[in-house]
XYZ file of C-alpha atoms in Angstrom:
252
model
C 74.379 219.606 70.778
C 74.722 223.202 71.770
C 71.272 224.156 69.618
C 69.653 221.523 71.057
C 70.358 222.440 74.850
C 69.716 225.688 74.202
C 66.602 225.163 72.334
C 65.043 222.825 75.330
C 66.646 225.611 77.957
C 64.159 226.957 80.267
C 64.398 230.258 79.259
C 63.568 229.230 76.011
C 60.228 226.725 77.092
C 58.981 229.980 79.610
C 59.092 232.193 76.428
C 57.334 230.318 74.673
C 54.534 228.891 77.172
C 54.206 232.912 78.465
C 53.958 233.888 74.670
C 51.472 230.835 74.064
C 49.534 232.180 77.225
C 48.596 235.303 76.452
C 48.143 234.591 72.509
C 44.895 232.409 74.598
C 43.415 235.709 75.422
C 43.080 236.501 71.690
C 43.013 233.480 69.718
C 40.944 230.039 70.841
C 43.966 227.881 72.051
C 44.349 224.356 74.859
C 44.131 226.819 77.763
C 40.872 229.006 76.502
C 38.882 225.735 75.311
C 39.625 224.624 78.875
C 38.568 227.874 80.685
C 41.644 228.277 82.478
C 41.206 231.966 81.616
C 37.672 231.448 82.989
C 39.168 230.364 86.244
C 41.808 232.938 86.544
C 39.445 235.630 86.734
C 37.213 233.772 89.561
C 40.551 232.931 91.433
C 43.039 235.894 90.913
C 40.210 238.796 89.944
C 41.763 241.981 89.472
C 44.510 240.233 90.635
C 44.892 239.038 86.897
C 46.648 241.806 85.654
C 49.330 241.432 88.328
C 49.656 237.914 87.082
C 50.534 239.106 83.732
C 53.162 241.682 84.901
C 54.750 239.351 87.255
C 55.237 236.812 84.473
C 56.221 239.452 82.016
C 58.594 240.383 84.316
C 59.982 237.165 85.398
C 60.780 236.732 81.950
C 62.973 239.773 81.478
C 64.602 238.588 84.916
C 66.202 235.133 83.136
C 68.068 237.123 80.220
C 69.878 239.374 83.299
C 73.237 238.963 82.945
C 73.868 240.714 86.183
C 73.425 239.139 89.390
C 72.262 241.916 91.177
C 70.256 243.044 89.101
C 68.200 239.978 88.830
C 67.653 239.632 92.505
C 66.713 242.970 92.848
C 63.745 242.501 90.734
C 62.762 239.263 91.845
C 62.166 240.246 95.166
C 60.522 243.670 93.594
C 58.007 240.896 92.323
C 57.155 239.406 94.906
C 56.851 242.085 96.807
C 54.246 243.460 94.022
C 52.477 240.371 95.144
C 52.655 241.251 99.150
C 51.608 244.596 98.625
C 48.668 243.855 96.133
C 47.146 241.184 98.514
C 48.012 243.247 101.981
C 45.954 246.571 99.879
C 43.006 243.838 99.084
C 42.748 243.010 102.992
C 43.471 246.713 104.806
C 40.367 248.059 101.855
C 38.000 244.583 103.154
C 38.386 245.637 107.103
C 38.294 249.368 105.986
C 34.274 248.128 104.537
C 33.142 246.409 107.827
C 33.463 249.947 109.526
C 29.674 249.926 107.761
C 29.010 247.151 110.080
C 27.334 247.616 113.351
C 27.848 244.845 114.924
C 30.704 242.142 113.809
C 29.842 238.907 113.470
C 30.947 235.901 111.209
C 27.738 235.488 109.148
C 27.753 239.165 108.413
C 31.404 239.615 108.379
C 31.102 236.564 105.200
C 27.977 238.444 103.741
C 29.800 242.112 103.524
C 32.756 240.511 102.223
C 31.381 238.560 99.577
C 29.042 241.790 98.655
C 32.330 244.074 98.868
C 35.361 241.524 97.440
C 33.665 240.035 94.662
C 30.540 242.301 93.163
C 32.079 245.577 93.780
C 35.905 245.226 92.713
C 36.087 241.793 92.332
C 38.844 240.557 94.429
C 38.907 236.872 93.377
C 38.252 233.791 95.541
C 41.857 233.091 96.897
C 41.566 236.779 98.566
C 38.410 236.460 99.542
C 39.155 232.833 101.032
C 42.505 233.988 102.748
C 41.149 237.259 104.475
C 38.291 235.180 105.924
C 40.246 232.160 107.409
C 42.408 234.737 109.044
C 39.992 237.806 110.329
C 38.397 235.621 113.506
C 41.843 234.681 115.271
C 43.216 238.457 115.068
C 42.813 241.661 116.584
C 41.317 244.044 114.120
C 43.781 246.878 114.871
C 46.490 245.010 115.592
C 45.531 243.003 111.740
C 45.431 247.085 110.451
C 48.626 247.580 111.949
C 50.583 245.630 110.208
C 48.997 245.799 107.021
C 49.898 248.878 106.826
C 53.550 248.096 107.850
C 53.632 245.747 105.119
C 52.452 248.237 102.631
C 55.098 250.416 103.816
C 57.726 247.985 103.741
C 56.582 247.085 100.203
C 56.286 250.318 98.052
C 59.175 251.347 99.796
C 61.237 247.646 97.945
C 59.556 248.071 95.170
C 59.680 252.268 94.605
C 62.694 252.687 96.328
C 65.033 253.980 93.720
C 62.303 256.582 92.477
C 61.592 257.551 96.050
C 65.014 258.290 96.459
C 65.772 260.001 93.002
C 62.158 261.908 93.629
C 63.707 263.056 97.677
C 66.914 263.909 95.791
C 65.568 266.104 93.057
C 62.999 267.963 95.916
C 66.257 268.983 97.785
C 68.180 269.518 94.757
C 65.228 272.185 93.950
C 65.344 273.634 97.178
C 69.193 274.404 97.203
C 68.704 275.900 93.574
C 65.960 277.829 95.286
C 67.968 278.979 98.476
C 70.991 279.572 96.432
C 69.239 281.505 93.803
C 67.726 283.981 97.188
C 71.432 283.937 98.225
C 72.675 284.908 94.496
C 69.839 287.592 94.257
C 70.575 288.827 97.939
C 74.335 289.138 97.116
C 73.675 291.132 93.837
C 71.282 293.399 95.815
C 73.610 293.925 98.194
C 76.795 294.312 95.953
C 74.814 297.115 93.340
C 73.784 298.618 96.979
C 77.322 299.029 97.609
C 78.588 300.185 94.581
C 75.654 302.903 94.156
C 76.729 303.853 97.762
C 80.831 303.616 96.460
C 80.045 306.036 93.001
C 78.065 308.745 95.595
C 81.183 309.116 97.778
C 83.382 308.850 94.915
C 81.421 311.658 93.860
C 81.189 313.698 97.014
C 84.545 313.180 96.772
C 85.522 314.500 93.694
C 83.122 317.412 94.102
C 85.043 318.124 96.849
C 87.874 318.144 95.526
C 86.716 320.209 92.478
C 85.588 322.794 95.500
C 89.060 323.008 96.931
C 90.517 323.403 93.355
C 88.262 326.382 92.974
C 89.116 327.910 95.909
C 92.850 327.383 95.549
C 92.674 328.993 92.083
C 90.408 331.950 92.857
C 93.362 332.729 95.750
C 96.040 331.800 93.472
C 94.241 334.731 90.984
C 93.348 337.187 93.617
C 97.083 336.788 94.731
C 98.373 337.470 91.013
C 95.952 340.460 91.073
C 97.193 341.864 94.126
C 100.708 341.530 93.152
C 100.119 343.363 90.012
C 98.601 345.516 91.618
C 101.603 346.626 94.084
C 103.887 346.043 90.982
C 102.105 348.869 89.660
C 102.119 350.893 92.336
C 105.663 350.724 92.717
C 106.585 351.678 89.260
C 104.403 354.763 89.152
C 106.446 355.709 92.199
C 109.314 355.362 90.951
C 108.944 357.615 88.088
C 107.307 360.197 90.548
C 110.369 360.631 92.333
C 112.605 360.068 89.337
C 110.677 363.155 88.082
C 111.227 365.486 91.405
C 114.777 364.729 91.530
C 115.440 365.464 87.471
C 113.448 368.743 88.720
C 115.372 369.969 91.600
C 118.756 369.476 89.678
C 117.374 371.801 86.871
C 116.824 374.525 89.323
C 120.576 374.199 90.676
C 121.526 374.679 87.563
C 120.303 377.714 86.423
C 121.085 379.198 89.624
């Protein structure tokens, strides 16, 4: 009972009809022998491929276990939608600036010419932009356009937006704190050549004092010898006189 459910589950039937649906594109099937495919491309134009990526997508989104998750990219789809149809209309009103003057037979001519032969924006875009163009302001129109545009990349490219803001200033403080780290370095050899000079000065200095501390301490030593030398060679002078003068008494 539990096969069966699951095998007539709606996950199961999309899987199958999306796989069935594009296997048309390739090999003649129901939907290609009925020109569906034929009618997709007049409707969606290069719309189409945003077909295929919303149903691809919708597909991952109902084997998402988490909650979250899923709702996050369902509304990422439909905003794809929103922003693909908004882009289609601000690029049509962006064309009539070729326009002189604006007027509904014109206005249908130019976007016929532009929507369909140039890029090929498919009948339901076409159809849409010009039910709505006469009952609104053309700047106001541009205005919010581009507000929804806005709005939309930022739902849909949020998360990279944010990682891609968060690596920029992630670079930058490498950046700044690599100048600081280089600065510092700079500034700390600075120091240190500055600290081994007067370490230097110092110790030739020192060396200087030492010198002239020894060459006293040796001219001292000299001088001392010196008088030492003196005094001895005076006292065998007179040690000589008085050995002298007793001789004389004597032989007297």
């Amino acid at each position: 009972m539990k096969n069966i459910k699951m095998l007539f589950s709606f996950k199961v039937i999309y899987i199958v009809s999306l796989i069935y649906f594009f296997l048309g594109y390739f090999y003649p099937n129901f939907l290609q022998i009925n020109n569906v495919y034929s009618y997709i491309t007049e409707y969606l134009g290069m719309y189409e491929k945003m077909l295929w990526i919303f149903l691809i997508g919708y597909g991952f989104l109902l084997f998402m276990k988490n909650p979250n998750k899923r709702v996050v990219l369902k509304v990422r789809l439909i905003f794809m939608v929103i922003l693909g149809a908004a882009t289609g209309y601000l690029y049509l009103i962006n064309s009539l600036k070729e326009l002189g003057e604006i007027s509904v037979e014109r206005v249908q001519e130019h976007v016929i010419q532009m929507g369909l032969l140039n890029i090929n924006l498919g009948y339901i875009e076409l159809y849409t932009f010009l039910k709505i163009f006469p009952y609104v302001r053309i700047d106001i129109f541009i205005g919010c356009l581009i507000f929804i545009i806005f709005i939309s990349v930022i739902i849909i490219c949020g998360k990279m937006i944010r990682k891609t803001i968060l690596s920029v200033i992630n670079l930058f403080k490498r950046h700044i704190a690599k100048k600081k780290e280089e600065k510092r370095l700079k500034e700390e050899s600075i120091r240190l050549e500055k600290q081994a000079k007067l370490e230097k000065d110092i110790y030739d200095e020192i060396c200087n004092i030492q010198k002239i501390y020894q060459e006293k301490d040796s001219l001292e030593v000299i001088e001392r010898e010196e008088s030492d030398d003196i005094s001895v060679k005076i006292s065998e002078t007179e040690r000589d006189i008085t050995a002298t003068g007793i001789s004389v008494e004597d032989t007297n």
